Amino acid sequence: MPTTYSNTIEALQTEGFALLPDLLRPEETAALLDGIEAAPATGPSFRRSQDLFAIRQVVSEIPALGSVLAKSALPRLLSALFPAGSRLVKSIYFDKPPHSNWLVAWHQDLMINVDRKANLPGFGPWTSKPEGVAVLPPPAVLDDIVTIRLHLDDCDADNGALKVVPGSHRAGVLLAAELPAYTKESVTCAVPAGGAMLMKPLLLHASSRSTSGRSRRVLHLEFSSVELPGGVQWREQQELI
C-alpha cells in the first residue's frame, strides 16, 4: 500500500469517508470538463433540465474520460484501495447549475446496477427502470464498494457540498425512522476542484440547496472487486487500470 494513502484508507474504514484535495492535476480536471462539454448530450443516458444535467454510464458514453483518468493518480489510489484489482461498476456525471436549488435528503446508497434479474440468495428487492435492473445486494457486496467523487469545481456548503454522518456506515442498512438519531452529528465536506471525496455506500449523506452562483460539477465513480454470483454481471463494468 502506498504510504501516501494509508491515512486515507484508515479514514475510509473508520469514518466511512476521506478527502483527497489534489488527486487530479489542474490540466486533468480541465481535460475532463473539455471531454464532457464536447459530448453531444443526446441519448437515453443524458438527462438535462433547467435544474440538472446528468450523464449515466458517463465513462462509457465519453471514452475520452477514461483515457484522462487512466493517466492520473486514480490508478495508484485504486491499487491501494483494492490490492487484488478492481473494476469500475458505475459512473455518473452531475452538473448542479448555479441557478439550481434542489436538495438531496439523507440516504444511503443501497442499490447496485446489474445486467439482469436472477434468483440469488441474499439479493433483493429488485427494481426495473428504463435504464436497467438494480438490486439491494448482501452487506458483503456493499462493503466492498468504494465511491470516488471527483470534483470539477470548488465545492463547499454554499453550492451543495455533501453532508455526511461520520461512522454511520458501520450501522448497516438503516430504516427511515432511524435516520434522525444519526443526522444530528453531520459534517459538511468541502472539496476543491481537482479533489476527491471517497465514501462507503452505507455512509449517510445528503446535500443542501445551493445558495451561491457557482456550479457544482462532479464525476461520481464506483469501484468494486466483487464478482457477482449466478452469472449476473455489473451492468456497467470497465477496467481503468
Short mmCIF file of C-alpha atoms in Angstrom, two decimals, residues 174-180:
data_model
loop_
_atom_site.label_atom_id
_atom_site.label_comp_id
_atom_site.label_asym_id
_atom_site.label_seq_id
_atom_site.Cartn_x
_atom_site.Cartn_y
_atom_site.Cartn_z
CA LEU A 174 -30.95 1.92 8.36
CA LEU A 175 -34.71 2.41 8.36
CA ALA A 176 -36.09 5.87 7.59
CA ALA A 177 -37.32 6.22 11.17
CA GLU A 178 -33.79 5.68 12.47
CA LEU A 179 -32.14 8.47 10.46
CA PRO A 180 -32.90 11.46 12.74
#
